[in-house]
Short mmCIF file of C-alpha atoms in Angstrom, two decimals:
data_model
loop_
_atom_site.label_atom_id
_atom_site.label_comp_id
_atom_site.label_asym_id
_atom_site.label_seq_id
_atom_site.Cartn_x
_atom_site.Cartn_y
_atom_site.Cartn_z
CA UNK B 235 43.24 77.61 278.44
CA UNK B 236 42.90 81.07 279.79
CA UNK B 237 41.09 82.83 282.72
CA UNK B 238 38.78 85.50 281.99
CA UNK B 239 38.88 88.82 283.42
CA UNK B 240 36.01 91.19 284.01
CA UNK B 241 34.65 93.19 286.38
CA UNK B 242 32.20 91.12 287.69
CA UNK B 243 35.87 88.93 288.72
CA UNK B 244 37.46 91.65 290.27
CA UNK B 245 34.66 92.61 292.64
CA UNK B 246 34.33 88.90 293.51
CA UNK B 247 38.72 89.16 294.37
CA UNK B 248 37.91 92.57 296.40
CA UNK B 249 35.05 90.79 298.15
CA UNK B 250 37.37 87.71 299.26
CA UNK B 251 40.35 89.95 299.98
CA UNK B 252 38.04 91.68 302.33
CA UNK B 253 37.06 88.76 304.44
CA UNK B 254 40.58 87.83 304.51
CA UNK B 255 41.02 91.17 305.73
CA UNK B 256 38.91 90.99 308.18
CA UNK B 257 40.14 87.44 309.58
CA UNK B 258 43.83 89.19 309.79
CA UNK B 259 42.18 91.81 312.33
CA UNK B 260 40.96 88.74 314.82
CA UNK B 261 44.58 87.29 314.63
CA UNK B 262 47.09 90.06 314.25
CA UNK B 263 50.38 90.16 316.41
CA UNK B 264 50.03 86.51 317.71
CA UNK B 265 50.09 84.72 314.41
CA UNK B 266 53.54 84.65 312.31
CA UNK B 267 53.73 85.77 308.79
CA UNK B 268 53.89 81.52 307.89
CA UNK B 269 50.54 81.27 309.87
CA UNK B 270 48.90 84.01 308.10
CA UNK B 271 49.89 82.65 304.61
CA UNK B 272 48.50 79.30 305.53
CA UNK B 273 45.37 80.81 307.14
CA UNK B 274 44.97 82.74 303.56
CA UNK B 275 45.34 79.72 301.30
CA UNK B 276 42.68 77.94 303.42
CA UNK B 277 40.14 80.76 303.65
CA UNK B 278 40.07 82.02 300.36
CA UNK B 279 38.56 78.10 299.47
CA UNK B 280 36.79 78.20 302.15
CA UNK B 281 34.99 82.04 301.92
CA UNK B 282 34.09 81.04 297.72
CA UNK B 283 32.53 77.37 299.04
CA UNK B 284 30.15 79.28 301.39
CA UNK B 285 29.57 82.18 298.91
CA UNK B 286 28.54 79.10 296.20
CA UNK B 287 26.49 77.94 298.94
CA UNK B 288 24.54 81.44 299.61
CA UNK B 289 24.11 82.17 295.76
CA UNK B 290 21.32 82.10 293.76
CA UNK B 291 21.90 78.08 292.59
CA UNK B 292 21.49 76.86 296.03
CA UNK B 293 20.09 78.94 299.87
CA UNK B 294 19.45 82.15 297.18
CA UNK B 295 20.00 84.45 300.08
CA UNK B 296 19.71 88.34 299.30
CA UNK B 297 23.13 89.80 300.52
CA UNK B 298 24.39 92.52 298.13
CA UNK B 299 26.36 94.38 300.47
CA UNK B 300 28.31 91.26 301.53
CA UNK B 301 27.06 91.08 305.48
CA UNK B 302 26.49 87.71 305.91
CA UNK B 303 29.09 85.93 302.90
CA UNK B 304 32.06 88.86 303.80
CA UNK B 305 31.77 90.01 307.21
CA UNK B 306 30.47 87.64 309.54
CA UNK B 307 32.35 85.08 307.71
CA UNK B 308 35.47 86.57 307.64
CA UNK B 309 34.75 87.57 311.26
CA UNK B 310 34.00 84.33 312.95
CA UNK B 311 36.22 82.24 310.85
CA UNK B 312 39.33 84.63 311.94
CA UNK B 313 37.63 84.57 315.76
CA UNK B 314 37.61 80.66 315.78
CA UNK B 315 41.43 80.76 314.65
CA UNK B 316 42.08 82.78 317.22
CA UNK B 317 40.80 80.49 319.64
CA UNK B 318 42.65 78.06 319.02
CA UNK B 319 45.73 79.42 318.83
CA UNK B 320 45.15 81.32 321.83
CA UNK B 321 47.83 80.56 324.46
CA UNK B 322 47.71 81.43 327.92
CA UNK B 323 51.15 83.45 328.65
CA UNK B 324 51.62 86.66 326.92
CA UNK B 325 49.00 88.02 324.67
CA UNK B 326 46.22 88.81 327.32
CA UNK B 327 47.21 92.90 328.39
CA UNK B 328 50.71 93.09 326.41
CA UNK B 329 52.04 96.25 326.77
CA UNK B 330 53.07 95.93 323.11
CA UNK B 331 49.78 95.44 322.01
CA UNK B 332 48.57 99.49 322.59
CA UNK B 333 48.28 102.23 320.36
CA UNK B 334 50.28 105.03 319.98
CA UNK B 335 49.42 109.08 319.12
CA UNK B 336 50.52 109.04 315.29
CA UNK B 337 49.40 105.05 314.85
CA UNK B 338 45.57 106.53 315.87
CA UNK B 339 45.92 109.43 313.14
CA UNK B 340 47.08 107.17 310.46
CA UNK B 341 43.97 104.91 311.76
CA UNK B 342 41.41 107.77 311.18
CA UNK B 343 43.07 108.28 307.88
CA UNK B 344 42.18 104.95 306.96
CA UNK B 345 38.83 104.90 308.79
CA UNK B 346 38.01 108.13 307.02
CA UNK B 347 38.44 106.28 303.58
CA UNK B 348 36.62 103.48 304.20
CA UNK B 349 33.58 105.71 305.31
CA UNK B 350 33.61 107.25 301.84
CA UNK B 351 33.97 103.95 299.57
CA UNK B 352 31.34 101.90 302.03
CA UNK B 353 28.01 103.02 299.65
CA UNK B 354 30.34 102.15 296.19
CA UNK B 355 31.26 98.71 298.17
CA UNK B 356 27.82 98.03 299.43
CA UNK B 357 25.89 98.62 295.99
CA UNK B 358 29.16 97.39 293.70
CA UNK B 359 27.14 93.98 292.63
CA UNK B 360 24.03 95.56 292.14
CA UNK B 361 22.37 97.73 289.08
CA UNK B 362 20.45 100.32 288.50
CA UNK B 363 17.35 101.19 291.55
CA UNK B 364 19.08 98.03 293.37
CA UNK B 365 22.57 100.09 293.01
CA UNK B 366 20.52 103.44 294.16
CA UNK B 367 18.76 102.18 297.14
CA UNK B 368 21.79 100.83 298.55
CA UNK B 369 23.77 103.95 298.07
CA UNK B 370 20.94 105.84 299.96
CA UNK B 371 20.53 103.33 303.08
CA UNK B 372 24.28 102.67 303.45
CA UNK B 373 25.29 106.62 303.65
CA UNK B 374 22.21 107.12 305.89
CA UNK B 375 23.66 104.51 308.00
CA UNK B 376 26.90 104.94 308.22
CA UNK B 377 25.82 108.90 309.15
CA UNK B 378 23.43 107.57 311.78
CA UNK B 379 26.24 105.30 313.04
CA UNK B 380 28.68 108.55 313.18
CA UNK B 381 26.25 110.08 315.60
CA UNK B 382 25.61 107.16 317.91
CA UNK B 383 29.09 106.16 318.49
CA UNK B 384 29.90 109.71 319.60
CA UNK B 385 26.84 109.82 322.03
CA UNK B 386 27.86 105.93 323.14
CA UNK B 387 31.27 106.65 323.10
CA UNK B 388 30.97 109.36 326.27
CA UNK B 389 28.13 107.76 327.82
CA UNK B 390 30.25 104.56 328.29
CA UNK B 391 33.46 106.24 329.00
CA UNK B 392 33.43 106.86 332.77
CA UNK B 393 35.50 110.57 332.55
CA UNK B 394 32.45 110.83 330.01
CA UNK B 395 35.42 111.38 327.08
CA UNK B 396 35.32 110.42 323.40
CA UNK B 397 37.56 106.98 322.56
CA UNK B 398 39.42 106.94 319.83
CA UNK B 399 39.06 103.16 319.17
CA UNK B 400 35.31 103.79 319.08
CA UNK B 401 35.83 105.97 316.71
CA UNK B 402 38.01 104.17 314.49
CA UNK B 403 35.85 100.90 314.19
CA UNK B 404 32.10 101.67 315.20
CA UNK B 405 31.44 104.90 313.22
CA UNK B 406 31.86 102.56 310.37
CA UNK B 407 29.45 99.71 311.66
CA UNK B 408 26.53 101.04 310.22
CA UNK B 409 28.01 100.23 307.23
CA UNK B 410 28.07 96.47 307.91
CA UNK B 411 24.82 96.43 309.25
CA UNK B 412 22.76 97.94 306.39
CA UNK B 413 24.96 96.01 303.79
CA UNK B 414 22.47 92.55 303.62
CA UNK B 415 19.51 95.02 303.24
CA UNK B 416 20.93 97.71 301.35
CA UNK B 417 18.80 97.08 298.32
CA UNK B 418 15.61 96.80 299.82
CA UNK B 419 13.04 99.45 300.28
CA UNK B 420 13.37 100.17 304.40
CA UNK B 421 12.80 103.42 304.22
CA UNK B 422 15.09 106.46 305.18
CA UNK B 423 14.01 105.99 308.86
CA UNK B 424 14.82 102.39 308.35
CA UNK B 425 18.38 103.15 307.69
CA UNK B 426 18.55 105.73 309.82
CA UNK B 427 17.88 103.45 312.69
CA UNK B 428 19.49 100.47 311.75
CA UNK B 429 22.83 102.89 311.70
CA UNK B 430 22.05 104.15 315.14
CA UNK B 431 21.60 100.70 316.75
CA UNK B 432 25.12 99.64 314.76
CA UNK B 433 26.38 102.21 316.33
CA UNK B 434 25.14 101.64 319.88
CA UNK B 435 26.18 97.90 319.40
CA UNK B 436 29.55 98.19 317.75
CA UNK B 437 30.69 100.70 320.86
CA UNK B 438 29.24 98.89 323.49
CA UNK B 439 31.28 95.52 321.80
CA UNK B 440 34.10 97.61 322.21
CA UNK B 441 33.56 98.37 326.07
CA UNK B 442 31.87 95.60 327.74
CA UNK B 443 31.49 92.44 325.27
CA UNK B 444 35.16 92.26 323.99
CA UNK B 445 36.83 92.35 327.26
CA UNK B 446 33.56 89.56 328.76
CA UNK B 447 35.00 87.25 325.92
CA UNK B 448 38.54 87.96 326.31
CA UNK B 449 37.88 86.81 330.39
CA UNK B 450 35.28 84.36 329.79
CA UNK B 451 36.57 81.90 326.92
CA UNK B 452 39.75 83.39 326.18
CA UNK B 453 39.52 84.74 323.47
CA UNK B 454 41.68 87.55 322.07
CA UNK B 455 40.40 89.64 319.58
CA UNK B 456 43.22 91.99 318.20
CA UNK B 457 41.18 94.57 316.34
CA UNK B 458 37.89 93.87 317.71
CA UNK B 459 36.42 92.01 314.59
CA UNK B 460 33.66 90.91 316.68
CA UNK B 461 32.31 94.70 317.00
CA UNK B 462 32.97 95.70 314.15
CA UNK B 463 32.02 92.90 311.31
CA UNK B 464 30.79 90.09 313.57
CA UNK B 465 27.66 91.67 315.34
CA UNK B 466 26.99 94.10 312.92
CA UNK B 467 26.73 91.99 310.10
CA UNK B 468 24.13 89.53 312.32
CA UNK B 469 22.26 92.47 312.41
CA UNK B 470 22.14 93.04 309.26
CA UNK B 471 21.36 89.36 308.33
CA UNK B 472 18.62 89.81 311.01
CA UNK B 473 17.01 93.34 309.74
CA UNK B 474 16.97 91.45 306.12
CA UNK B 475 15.07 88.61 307.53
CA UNK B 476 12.23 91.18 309.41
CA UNK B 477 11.99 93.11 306.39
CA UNK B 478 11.51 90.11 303.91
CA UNK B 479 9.08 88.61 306.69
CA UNK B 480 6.96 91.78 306.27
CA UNK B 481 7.34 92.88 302.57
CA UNK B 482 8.48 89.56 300.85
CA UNK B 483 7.88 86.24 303.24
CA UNK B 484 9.33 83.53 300.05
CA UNK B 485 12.90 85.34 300.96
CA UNK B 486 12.58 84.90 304.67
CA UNK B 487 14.08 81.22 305.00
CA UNK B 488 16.91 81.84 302.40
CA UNK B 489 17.85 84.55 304.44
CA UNK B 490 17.38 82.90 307.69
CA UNK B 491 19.70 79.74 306.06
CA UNK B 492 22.11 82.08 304.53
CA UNK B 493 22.94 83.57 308.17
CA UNK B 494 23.33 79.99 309.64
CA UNK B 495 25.44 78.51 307.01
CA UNK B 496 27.66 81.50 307.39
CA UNK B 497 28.29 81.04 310.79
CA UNK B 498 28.45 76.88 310.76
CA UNK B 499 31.06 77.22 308.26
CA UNK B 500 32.87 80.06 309.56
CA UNK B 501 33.44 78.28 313.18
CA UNK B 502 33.61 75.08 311.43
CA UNK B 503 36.72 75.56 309.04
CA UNK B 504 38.12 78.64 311.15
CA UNK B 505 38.82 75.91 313.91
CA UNK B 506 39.81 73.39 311.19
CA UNK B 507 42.13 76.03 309.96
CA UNK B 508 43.13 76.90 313.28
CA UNK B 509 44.61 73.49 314.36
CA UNK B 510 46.37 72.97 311.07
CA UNK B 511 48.11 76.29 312.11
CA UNK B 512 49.36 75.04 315.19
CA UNK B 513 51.06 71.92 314.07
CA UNK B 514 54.67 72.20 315.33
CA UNK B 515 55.61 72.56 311.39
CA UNK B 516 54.24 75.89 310.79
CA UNK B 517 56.46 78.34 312.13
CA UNK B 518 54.69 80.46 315.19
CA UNK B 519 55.43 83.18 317.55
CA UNK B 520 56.97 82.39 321.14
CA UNK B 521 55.52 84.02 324.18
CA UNK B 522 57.61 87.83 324.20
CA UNK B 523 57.30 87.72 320.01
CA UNK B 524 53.48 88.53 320.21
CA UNK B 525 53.05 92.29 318.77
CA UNK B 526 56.68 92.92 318.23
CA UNK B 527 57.95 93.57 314.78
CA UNK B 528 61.55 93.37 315.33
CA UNK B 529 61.84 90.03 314.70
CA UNK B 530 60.51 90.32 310.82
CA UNK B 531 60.72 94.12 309.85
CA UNK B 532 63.69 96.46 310.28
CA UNK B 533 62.62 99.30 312.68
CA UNK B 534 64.19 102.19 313.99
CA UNK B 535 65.42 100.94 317.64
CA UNK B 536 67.23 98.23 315.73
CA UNK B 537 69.20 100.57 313.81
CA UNK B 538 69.86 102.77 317.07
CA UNK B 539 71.12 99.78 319.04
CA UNK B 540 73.42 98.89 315.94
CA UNK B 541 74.67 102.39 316.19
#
């Protein structure tokens, strides 16, 4: 008895790691490192059930770039964790929770990276003119993305200034929103705008809709998931489904299935996942814990305090 390794296998672990990933963002500084493990263990079964689901032997929805089975789920089912371990006192406008000078450059390091391995992640499962459309539309995209979130980014800003978080996260969206389609024939002024309108949505997630949701239903989003993976990637699901109504109508209900089982079983077992976190068993984070690493790393003021 043995397990078989290929490459097809390690693109499937990349993909899952991603929507773990991505779930880690929604839940970051208010879940302990006990939570997370649990939240992993449950997600990774979870992510490969709905990714059987969307395959070819069952919906057969057309997602090469990962949208709807990495994104959205692994944005929604860390969103629904967070829900419900969201707790009144203490994470809503901690002071720990900000960003610092050098933690923004080492973001733009990382953000930088990602831009460049986006078109190898987005055409990865595909061959030959699938594997060179999608390079095409995703770095028209993500380029088209670039230049909205800079406009966006000023227009929203009331000192009309660039944000750095904007930068980090939405510049990137375009990304996630051409990934469902990136093998089909939209056209360079397809991308193009589908970029641009990532873009425009992932920034104004960032200014208006995360804080709505943070007020509204409480719920904390530590990285901005939501803006990033969450919306984008229903756009991309949704672009997929008008192109396939137009060009290939057969593909139009698996698409249109694949984006609703997504999200059902995101919300579903993120909130099932969720309450098993916050059984009294499973170690958690008390109300002045939340974005402090003290308590689990050894950091600098530690050492000066010793001293």
């Amino acid at each position: 008895m043995h397990i078989q390794m290929n490459m097809g296998r390690m693109l499937e672990a990349d993909f899952t790691t991603g929507a773990v990933l991505i779930s880690f963002g929604a839940v970051l500084g208010v879940a302990s490192p006990v939570q997370l493990l649990f939240m992993i263990l449950f997600e990774v079964v979870f992510y490969n059930l709905n990714a059987l689901v969307l395959g070819d032997n069952y919906i057969g929805a057309s997602d090469i770039g990962g949208s709807m089975v990495i994104h959205a789920f692994g944005a929604y089912f860390g969103l629904a964790v967070a829900r419900v371990l969201y707790k009144p006192n203490g994470q809503m406008d901690n002071a720990a929770e900000g960003a610092e000078y050098h933690s923004d450059m080492f973001s733009m390091i990382g953000t930088v990276f990602l831009w460049m391995f986006w078109p190898s992640f987005n055409s990865a499962p595909g061959s030959d003119v699938d594997r060179y459309y999608a390079i095409c539309n995703t770095y028209l995209a993500l380029s088209a993305a670039c230049v909205s979130t800079f406009i966006f980014s000023i227009l929203f800003n009331p000192k009309r200034r660039i944000t750095m978080e904007h930068i980090q996260n939405a510049t990137l969206a375009g990304g996630v929103a051409m990934g469902t389609a990136a093998n089909m024939q939209v056209q360079p002024f397809g991308a193009l705008f589908i970029g641009f309108s990532a873009g425009l949505l992932s920034t104004a997630g960032y200014t208006y809709i995360k804080p709505f949701l943070a007020e509204k239903v409480s719920l904390h989003d530590t990285c901005g998931v939501n803006n990033l993976h969450g919306m984008p990637a229903i756009m991309a699901a949704i672009f997929s489904i008008v192109h396939c109504a137009i060009n290939n109508p057969d593909q139009m209900m698996p698409q249109v299935f694949g984006l609703l089982a997504t999200l059902g079983t995101a919300l579903a077992t993120g909130t099932l996942t969720g309450c098993f976190l916050r059984l009294p068993a499973v170690e958690h984070l008390g109300e002045y814990e939340y974005f402090e690493d003290g308590k689990y790393w050894e950091i600098e003021e530690d050492e000066e305090k010793e001293d």
